[in-house]
Amino acid sequence: MIDRASIHLTKTHLRSRREMLRLGAGAALASVAGCSHPDRGPPVPIGRTAHASVLGIANERFFPLLGIDPIEAEFRAAMARQQRALGVGSLGDLPEQQLLAVSGGGENGAFGAGLLCGWSVQGTRPTFQLVTGVSTGALIAPFAFLGSDHDAQLRAVYTETAPGEILAKRPLISVLFNDAMADNAPLLATISRYVDERLLAGIAAAYQAGRLLMIATTDLDAQVPVIWNIGAIASSGHPRAVDTVRRLLLASAAIPGAFPPSMIDVTLDGRKYQEMHVDGGAVAQTFLYPSAITRDRARRRRAGLSTAQARAFIIRNGRLDPEWAKVERHTLDIAGRAIDTMIAISGYNDVIRIFAITQRDGIDYNLAFIGPDFNQVLPSSFDSAYMRALFDYGYQRAVRGYDWTKKPPIL
């Protein structure tokens, strides 16, 4: 689902569009004949999505709804690389596995960024063997994956980036015939400042040591989630690896309707096609791992056999308590509030789903989220003062030793 932050942007544009349509519908309709929608390349044929490739790397991405075996093989290979890197003989001899999932949330990603930076100062932040991210969580994920040495960049992204470095609003008349309400070219430029050859080299080295960094997008044509294996892409040596990772991070944060989709060029049977990818939050706002890939772990636990110990940390860049609002009896207000409610419940369902999986697998569960004690109101999308305040909110709680919740509050 799209992030709550996008609702603010979307509803603002929709209200403006309603006024524009009421006052100038004639002019808009007169211009239809001279306008056209953005072009796109041919989509991947139906039923062939899992066979198309971006860089020609066998394990560059996974389609969990279309089959679990490829991603399960990748997790097994990562554990084997860990064993070799650490010189241990069995999975049971591996050190405790540290897992991190970072959710979407638009500008609320400042909370997760602050928490991670404060956690570094507090001194107990671990090195994560698995980091996953969706939307704004995908932007956080590479820095979280590479560790505390990248906190300065993480802080800068969420406290020093102006709204104009994230989006450029489009003229209202062009919105009617374009693919989004705003242009996210500024966000691509911002991502490109931080995601460079050096950063990818660090990700590649961690991947070779058995650690995994994965982000999610949504393939709109095929209507499936896509999990991108950023470490495999980084370690491939492909000349387009850096540009591809930049565009995948942009795609994961491409809020449908608010930001343009990312058009990803792919090859299938020697022919060129183009996929349309948007925010991974259209499917799930948070993910840790597909539950089917740990079926062996669950069986071993039931049989009383040893398994590697693991801890999961879930950073929910949003609230989990209801946010009251007076809803006017207008179509757009009702529709917007209904979408906002669906997104809120979807985010709650994600943390409950992950809790259920970790309990089955014997993994220690730890949840962080924005509490009701954060009262600052977001005045406009990606407002810098709001993001700095939220960063500090997460930072101060982590510096004192974050009080991780051991289960979703409703349970």
Short mmCIF file of C-alpha atoms in Angstrom, two decimals:
data_model
loop_
_atom_site.label_atom_id
_atom_site.label_comp_id
_atom_site.label_asym_id
_atom_site.label_seq_id
_atom_site.Cartn_x
_atom_site.Cartn_y
_atom_site.Cartn_z
CA MET A 1 0.00 0.00 0.00
CA ILE A 2 1.17 3.58 -0.53
CA ASP A 3 2.70 5.36 2.45
CA ARG A 4 0.65 7.65 4.65
CA ALA A 5 2.96 10.49 3.66
CA SER A 6 1.74 10.12 0.09
CA ILE A 7 -1.86 10.59 1.23
CA HIS A 8 -1.02 14.10 2.41
CA LEU A 9 0.58 14.89 -0.94
CA THR A 10 -2.18 13.16 -2.88
CA LYS A 11 -5.08 14.75 -1.01
CA THR A 12 -3.52 18.21 -1.35
CA HIS A 13 -3.22 17.76 -5.09
CA LEU A 14 -6.71 16.25 -5.34
CA ARG A 15 -8.27 19.20 -3.54
CA SER A 16 -6.45 21.57 -5.87
CA ARG A 17 -7.47 19.47 -8.85
CA ARG A 18 -11.12 19.57 -7.73
CA GLU A 19 -11.05 23.36 -7.69
CA MET A 20 -9.29 23.48 -11.03
CA LEU A 21 -11.84 21.15 -12.59
CA ARG A 22 -14.75 23.13 -11.15
CA LEU A 23 -13.41 26.49 -12.36
CA GLY A 24 -11.71 25.53 -15.59
CA ALA A 25 -13.08 22.24 -16.88
CA GLY A 26 -13.77 23.71 -20.30
CA ALA A 27 -10.17 24.74 -20.83
CA ALA A 28 -8.91 21.38 -19.66
CA LEU A 29 -11.18 19.44 -21.99
CA ALA A 30 -10.24 21.66 -24.90
CA SER A 31 -6.60 20.74 -24.42
CA VAL A 32 -7.15 16.95 -24.39
CA ALA A 33 -6.64 16.56 -28.12
CA GLY A 34 -3.17 18.08 -27.88
CA CYS A 35 -1.98 16.02 -24.90
CA SER A 36 -0.65 12.49 -24.68
CA HIS A 37 0.41 10.18 -21.90
CA PRO A 38 4.08 9.28 -21.38
CA ASP A 39 5.33 6.53 -23.66
CA ARG A 40 6.52 3.15 -22.40
CA GLY A 41 8.16 0.10 -23.92
CA PRO A 42 6.36 -3.22 -24.42
CA PRO A 43 5.58 -5.08 -21.18
CA VAL A 44 6.89 -8.55 -20.48
CA PRO A 45 4.41 -11.09 -21.93
CA ILE A 46 1.95 -12.65 -19.52
CA GLY A 47 3.37 -15.59 -17.60
CA ARG A 48 7.01 -14.77 -18.44
CA THR A 49 7.83 -12.26 -15.69
CA ALA A 50 10.10 -14.56 -13.70
CA HIS A 51 12.20 -15.27 -16.80
CA ALA A 52 13.05 -11.66 -17.67
CA SER A 53 16.37 -10.21 -16.52
CA VAL A 54 17.76 -6.72 -15.92
CA LEU A 55 21.52 -7.36 -15.82
CA GLY A 56 21.65 -11.03 -16.75
CA ILE A 57 22.47 -12.07 -13.17
CA ALA A 58 20.69 -15.29 -12.21
CA ASN A 59 19.99 -14.26 -8.61
CA GLU A 60 19.45 -10.52 -9.10
CA ARG A 61 15.81 -10.68 -7.97
CA PHE A 62 13.10 -13.01 -6.69
CA PHE A 63 9.36 -13.37 -7.17
CA PRO A 64 8.04 -14.99 -3.97
CA LEU A 65 4.48 -15.30 -5.31
CA LEU A 66 5.75 -17.20 -8.35
CA GLY A 67 7.99 -19.67 -6.54
CA ILE A 68 10.03 -19.86 -3.37
CA ASP A 69 12.89 -22.14 -4.45
CA PRO A 70 15.22 -19.43 -5.90
CA ILE A 71 15.16 -17.22 -2.81
CA GLU A 72 15.45 -20.24 -0.54
CA ALA A 73 18.60 -21.26 -2.45
CA GLU A 74 19.99 -17.74 -2.00
CA PHE A 75 19.49 -17.86 1.77
CA ARG A 76 21.19 -21.27 1.90
CA ALA A 77 24.12 -19.97 -0.14
CA ALA A 78 24.46 -16.96 2.17
CA MET A 79 24.64 -19.20 5.22
CA ALA A 80 27.31 -21.32 3.48
CA ARG A 81 29.34 -18.16 2.74
CA GLN A 82 29.04 -17.19 6.40
CA GLN A 83 30.34 -20.58 7.45
CA ARG A 84 33.35 -20.27 5.16
CA ALA A 85 34.08 -16.69 6.21
CA LEU A 86 33.94 -17.59 9.92
CA GLY A 87 35.51 -21.01 9.59
CA VAL A 88 32.71 -22.90 11.34
CA GLY A 89 31.63 -26.43 10.52
CA SER A 90 27.85 -26.30 10.90
CA LEU A 91 24.92 -23.91 10.93
CA GLY A 92 24.51 -24.49 14.64
CA ASP A 93 28.00 -23.06 15.20
CA LEU A 94 27.22 -19.73 13.56
CA PRO A 95 26.92 -16.69 15.85
CA GLU A 96 23.48 -15.29 16.63
CA GLN A 97 21.92 -13.96 13.43
CA GLN A 98 20.83 -10.31 13.51
CA LEU A 99 17.92 -9.43 11.20
CA LEU A 100 16.54 -5.97 10.43
CA ALA A 101 13.38 -4.96 8.56
CA VAL A 102 12.73 -1.26 7.87
CA SER A 103 9.26 -0.20 6.77
CA GLY A 104 7.95 2.46 4.46
CA GLY A 105 6.58 5.73 5.75
CA GLY A 106 7.69 8.67 3.58
CA GLU A 107 9.16 11.45 5.70
CA ASN A 108 8.51 9.28 8.78
CA GLY A 109 11.66 7.42 7.75
CA ALA A 110 13.40 10.08 9.84
CA PHE A 111 12.31 8.06 12.87
CA GLY A 112 14.16 4.95 11.76
CA ALA A 113 17.21 6.95 10.72
CA GLY A 114 17.36 8.65 14.12
CA LEU A 115 16.87 5.36 15.94
CA LEU A 116 19.75 3.72 14.07
CA CYS A 117 22.10 6.65 14.64
CA GLY A 118 21.21 6.83 18.34
CA TRP A 119 21.63 3.07 18.64
CA SER A 120 25.20 3.45 17.37
CA VAL A 121 25.95 6.02 20.06
CA GLN A 122 24.36 3.82 22.71
CA GLY A 123 26.85 1.13 21.72
CA THR A 124 24.82 -2.06 21.27
CA ARG A 125 23.83 -1.83 17.61
CA PRO A 126 24.80 -5.14 15.97
CA THR A 127 26.07 -5.97 12.51
CA PHE A 128 23.05 -7.27 10.62
CA GLN A 129 23.23 -10.46 8.57
CA LEU A 130 19.97 -9.55 6.81
CA VAL A 131 18.54 -6.10 6.12
CA THR A 132 15.31 -5.54 4.19
CA GLY A 133 13.66 -2.28 3.22
CA VAL A 134 10.50 -0.99 1.58
CA SER A 135 9.97 2.54 0.24
CA THR A 136 11.70 4.99 2.61
CA GLY A 137 12.97 1.87 4.38
CA ALA A 138 14.76 0.91 1.15
CA LEU A 139 16.58 4.26 1.26
CA ILE A 140 17.64 3.59 4.85
CA ALA A 141 18.57 -0.07 4.28
CA PRO A 142 22.00 0.33 2.57
CA PHE A 143 23.28 2.59 5.35
CA ALA A 144 21.88 0.32 8.05
CA PHE A 145 23.45 -2.67 6.30
CA LEU A 146 26.92 -1.12 6.08
CA GLY A 147 26.91 -0.13 9.74
CA SER A 148 27.55 2.81 12.02
CA ASP A 149 30.33 4.22 9.82
CA HIS A 150 27.57 5.41 7.47
CA ASP A 151 25.49 7.20 10.10
CA ALA A 152 26.65 10.62 8.89
CA GLN A 153 25.15 9.96 5.46
CA LEU A 154 21.98 8.55 7.00
CA ARG A 155 21.60 11.62 9.20
CA ALA A 156 22.18 13.94 6.26
CA VAL A 157 19.54 12.26 4.09
CA TYR A 158 16.82 12.72 6.72
CA THR A 159 17.79 16.01 8.37
CA GLU A 160 19.54 18.05 5.67
CA THR A 161 17.53 17.20 2.55
CA ALA A 162 15.10 19.92 1.50
CA PRO A 163 11.70 19.08 -0.03
CA GLY A 164 12.97 20.37 -3.37
CA GLU A 165 15.64 17.67 -3.32
CA ILE A 166 12.94 15.00 -3.16
CA LEU A 167 10.18 16.14 -5.50
CA ALA A 168 9.19 18.80 -7.98
CA LYS A 169 5.48 19.49 -8.20
CA ARG A 170 4.02 19.41 -11.67
CA PRO A 171 1.54 21.95 -13.06
CA LEU A 172 -1.97 20.84 -12.28
CA ILE A 173 -3.03 20.72 -15.91
CA SER A 174 -0.16 18.35 -16.74
CA VAL A 175 -1.15 16.02 -13.88
CA LEU A 176 -4.27 15.09 -15.83
CA PHE A 177 -2.21 13.63 -18.66
CA ASN A 178 0.99 12.56 -16.93
CA ASP A 179 1.96 9.57 -14.76
CA ALA A 180 2.12 11.28 -11.35
CA MET A 181 1.42 14.45 -9.42
CA ALA A 182 5.11 15.20 -8.84
CA ASP A 183 8.43 14.50 -10.49
CA ASN A 184 10.92 12.48 -8.42
CA ALA A 185 13.95 13.33 -10.56
CA PRO A 186 15.28 15.39 -7.60
CA LEU A 187 15.11 12.25 -5.42
CA LEU A 188 17.13 10.30 -8.01
CA ALA A 189 19.77 13.03 -7.93
CA THR A 190 19.82 12.87 -4.11
CA ILE A 191 20.14 9.08 -4.14
CA SER A 192 22.96 9.34 -6.69
CA ARG A 193 24.99 11.57 -4.37
CA TYR A 194 25.17 8.79 -1.79
CA VAL A 195 24.94 5.57 -3.81
CA ASP A 196 28.27 5.37 -5.63
CA GLU A 197 30.95 2.82 -6.53
CA ARG A 198 32.44 2.97 -3.04
CA LEU A 199 29.14 2.24 -1.33
CA LEU A 200 28.46 -0.68 -3.67
CA ALA A 201 31.92 -2.07 -3.01
CA GLY A 202 31.10 -2.19 0.71
CA ILE A 203 27.80 -3.95 0.01
CA ALA A 204 29.57 -6.44 -2.27
CA ALA A 205 32.17 -7.29 0.39
CA ALA A 206 29.43 -7.89 2.96
CA TYR A 207 27.55 -10.08 0.47
CA GLN A 208 30.63 -12.23 -0.10
CA ALA A 209 30.83 -12.70 3.69
CA GLY A 210 27.30 -14.12 3.72
CA ARG A 211 25.20 -11.06 4.51
CA LEU A 212 22.10 -10.09 2.54
CA LEU A 213 20.58 -6.72 1.62
CA MET A 214 17.16 -6.90 -0.04
CA ILE A 215 14.60 -4.29 -1.03
CA ALA A 216 11.12 -4.65 -2.48
CA THR A 217 9.30 -3.06 -5.39
CA THR A 218 5.97 -3.84 -7.02
CA ASP A 219 5.74 -4.88 -10.67
CA LEU A 220 2.44 -3.30 -11.70
CA ASP A 221 2.16 -5.14 -15.02
CA ALA A 222 2.47 -8.57 -13.41
CA GLN A 223 0.87 -7.43 -10.12
CA VAL A 224 3.56 -9.14 -8.04
CA PRO A 225 6.10 -8.09 -5.40
CA VAL A 226 9.74 -8.23 -6.46
CA ILE A 227 12.57 -8.73 -3.95
CA TRP A 228 15.86 -7.34 -5.26
CA ASN A 229 19.13 -8.92 -4.17
CA ILE A 230 21.21 -5.74 -3.86
CA GLY A 231 24.32 -7.57 -2.65
CA ALA A 232 24.38 -9.87 -5.67
CA ILE A 233 23.96 -6.89 -8.00
CA ALA A 234 26.73 -4.99 -6.20
CA SER A 235 29.16 -7.91 -6.37
CA SER A 236 28.44 -8.69 -10.03
CA GLY A 237 30.94 -6.19 -11.42
CA HIS A 238 28.35 -5.23 -14.02
CA PRO A 239 29.01 -1.76 -15.50
CA ARG A 240 25.37 -0.78 -14.90
CA ALA A 241 25.25 -2.04 -11.30
CA VAL A 242 25.45 1.39 -9.65
CA ASP A 243 22.83 2.96 -11.90
CA THR A 244 20.56 -0.06 -11.46
CA VAL A 245 20.72 0.09 -7.65
CA ARG A 246 19.98 3.82 -7.72
CA ARG A 247 16.92 3.26 -9.88
CA LEU A 248 15.71 0.35 -7.77
CA LEU A 249 15.88 2.51 -4.63
CA LEU A 250 13.92 5.17 -6.51
CA ALA A 251 11.39 2.54 -7.63
CA SER A 252 10.87 1.22 -4.12
CA ALA A 253 10.00 4.76 -3.01
CA ALA A 254 7.82 5.57 -6.06
CA ILE A 255 4.53 6.25 -4.29
CA PRO A 256 1.83 5.37 -6.86
CA GLY A 257 0.07 8.43 -8.20
CA ALA A 258 2.26 10.82 -6.25
CA PHE A 259 5.60 9.90 -7.89
CA PRO A 260 6.20 8.49 -11.39
CA PRO A 261 6.76 4.76 -11.69
CA SER A 262 10.27 3.55 -12.48
CA MET A 263 10.47 1.97 -15.91
CA ILE A 264 12.93 -0.92 -15.74
CA ASP A 265 14.41 -2.23 -18.99
CA VAL A 266 14.64 -6.03 -19.12
CA THR A 267 15.61 -8.71 -21.61
CA LEU A 268 13.71 -11.91 -22.34
CA ASP A 269 14.70 -14.41 -25.04
CA GLY A 270 16.96 -11.80 -26.60
CA ARG A 271 14.20 -9.18 -26.89
CA LYS A 272 13.85 -5.90 -25.01
CA TYR A 273 10.87 -5.20 -22.76
CA GLN A 274 10.02 -2.69 -20.09
CA GLU A 275 8.52 -3.25 -16.64
CA MET A 276 6.66 -0.66 -14.57
CA HIS A 277 7.76 -0.68 -10.93
CA VAL A 278 6.36 1.32 -8.02
CA ASP A 279 6.59 1.46 -4.24
CA GLY A 280 7.03 -1.95 -2.65
CA GLY A 281 4.47 -0.76 -0.11
CA ALA A 282 1.76 -1.46 -2.68
CA VAL A 283 2.14 -5.08 -1.53
CA ALA A 284 3.63 -4.86 1.96
CA GLN A 285 5.00 -2.02 4.03
CA THR A 286 7.48 -4.30 5.79
CA PHE A 287 8.95 -7.74 5.11
CA LEU A 288 11.57 -9.87 6.78
CA TYR A 289 11.67 -13.10 4.77
CA PRO A 290 9.08 -15.31 3.05
CA SER A 291 7.85 -17.72 5.70
CA ALA A 292 8.28 -20.77 3.45
CA ILE A 293 12.07 -20.44 3.30
CA THR A 294 12.43 -21.31 6.99
CA ARG A 295 10.31 -24.45 6.86
CA ASP A 296 13.42 -26.55 7.56
CA ARG A 297 14.19 -24.42 10.60
CA ALA A 298 10.66 -24.92 11.88
CA ARG A 299 10.91 -28.68 11.35
CA ARG A 300 14.28 -28.82 13.14
CA ARG A 301 12.84 -26.96 16.11
CA ARG A 302 9.88 -29.32 16.31
CA ALA A 303 12.31 -32.25 16.23
CA GLY A 304 14.41 -30.73 19.02
CA LEU A 305 17.46 -30.20 16.77
CA SER A 306 19.76 -27.21 17.14
CA THR A 307 19.42 -24.13 14.94
CA ALA A 308 21.32 -20.85 14.80
CA GLN A 309 19.98 -18.31 17.27
CA ALA A 310 18.48 -15.18 15.74
CA ARG A 311 17.04 -11.80 16.67
CA ALA A 312 14.72 -9.78 14.46
CA PHE A 313 14.38 -6.00 14.72
CA ILE A 314 11.44 -4.36 12.96
CA ILE A 315 11.44 -0.59 12.57
CA ARG A 316 7.96 0.62 11.74
CA ASN A 317 8.28 4.18 10.38
CA GLY A 318 4.80 5.08 11.48
CA ARG A 319 2.38 4.95 14.36
CA LEU A 320 0.41 1.95 15.53
CA ASP A 321 -2.26 3.86 17.43
CA PRO A 322 -5.33 5.27 15.61
CA GLU A 323 -5.03 8.88 14.44
CA TRP A 324 -8.35 10.69 14.92
CA ALA A 325 -9.47 13.18 12.28
CA LYS A 326 -12.72 14.91 11.44
CA VAL A 327 -13.83 13.70 8.00
CA GLU A 328 -15.91 16.10 5.94
CA ARG A 329 -18.86 14.70 4.02
CA HIS A 330 -17.15 15.11 0.66
CA THR A 331 -16.16 12.42 -1.83
CA LEU A 332 -12.44 13.15 -1.83
CA ASP A 333 -12.23 13.48 1.95
CA ILE A 334 -14.08 10.20 2.49
CA ALA A 335 -12.02 8.35 -0.12
CA GLY A 336 -8.76 9.76 1.22
CA ARG A 337 -9.57 8.86 4.80
CA ALA A 338 -10.61 5.34 3.76
CA ILE A 339 -7.29 4.83 1.95
CA ASP A 340 -5.41 6.22 4.95
CA THR A 341 -7.23 3.74 7.18
CA MET A 342 -6.43 0.81 4.90
CA ILE A 343 -2.76 1.78 4.89
CA ALA A 344 -2.68 2.05 8.68
CA ILE A 345 -4.25 -1.37 9.15
CA SER A 346 -2.00 -2.88 6.48
CA GLY A 347 1.05 -1.65 8.38
CA TYR A 348 -0.30 -3.18 11.56
CA ASN A 349 -0.97 -6.46 9.79
CA ASP A 350 2.63 -6.54 8.57
CA VAL A 351 4.12 -6.38 12.05
CA ILE A 352 1.65 -9.02 13.26
CA ARG A 353 2.53 -11.29 10.32
CA ILE A 354 6.26 -10.97 11.05
CA PHE A 355 5.62 -11.62 14.73
CA ALA A 356 3.80 -14.86 13.89
CA ILE A 357 6.65 -16.04 11.63
CA THR A 358 9.34 -15.28 14.19
CA GLN A 359 7.41 -17.08 16.94
CA ARG A 360 7.09 -20.16 14.75
CA ASP A 361 10.81 -20.04 13.95
CA GLY A 362 12.03 -19.32 17.47
CA ILE A 363 13.42 -15.90 16.60
CA ASP A 364 13.53 -13.11 19.17
CA TYR A 365 11.13 -10.35 18.07
CA ASN A 366 11.79 -6.63 18.66
CA LEU A 367 9.54 -3.85 17.37
CA ALA A 368 10.02 -0.08 17.27
CA PHE A 369 7.40 2.45 16.14
CA ILE A 370 6.43 6.09 16.53
CA GLY A 371 4.58 6.45 19.81
CA PRO A 372 1.61 8.65 20.67
CA ASP A 373 3.98 10.92 22.61
CA PHE A 374 5.29 12.37 19.34
CA ASN A 375 2.81 15.17 18.78
CA GLN A 376 4.35 17.31 16.06
CA VAL A 377 2.05 17.83 13.08
CA LEU A 378 3.35 17.47 9.52
CA PRO A 379 2.64 20.83 7.85
CA SER A 380 3.56 19.75 4.31
CA SER A 381 5.14 16.78 2.59
CA PHE A 382 8.79 16.19 3.55
CA ASP A 383 8.88 19.26 5.79
CA SER A 384 12.48 19.62 7.03
CA ALA A 385 11.62 20.81 10.55
CA TYR A 386 9.21 17.91 11.07
CA MET A 387 11.78 15.39 9.86
CA ARG A 388 14.50 16.80 12.11
CA ALA A 389 12.16 16.64 15.11
CA LEU A 390 11.22 13.04 14.31
CA PHE A 391 14.87 12.08 13.76
CA ASP A 392 15.68 13.50 17.20
CA TYR A 393 12.72 11.65 18.71
CA GLY A 394 14.06 8.30 17.50
CA TYR A 395 17.66 9.26 18.29
CA GLN A 396 17.05 10.25 21.92
CA ARG A 397 15.13 7.08 22.69
CA ALA A 398 17.87 4.94 21.20
CA VAL A 399 20.68 6.75 22.99
CA ARG A 400 18.96 5.97 26.30
CA GLY A 401 18.58 2.32 25.27
CA TYR A 402 15.53 1.75 23.09
CA ASP A 403 12.71 -0.08 24.82
CA TRP A 404 11.91 -2.58 22.06
CA THR A 405 8.39 -3.97 22.11
CA LYS A 406 8.38 -7.76 22.26
CA LYS A 407 5.07 -8.16 20.44
CA PRO A 408 2.66 -5.92 18.51
CA PRO A 409 0.67 -3.79 21.01
CA ILE A 410 -2.70 -5.29 20.02
CA LEU A 411 -1.63 -8.84 20.94
#
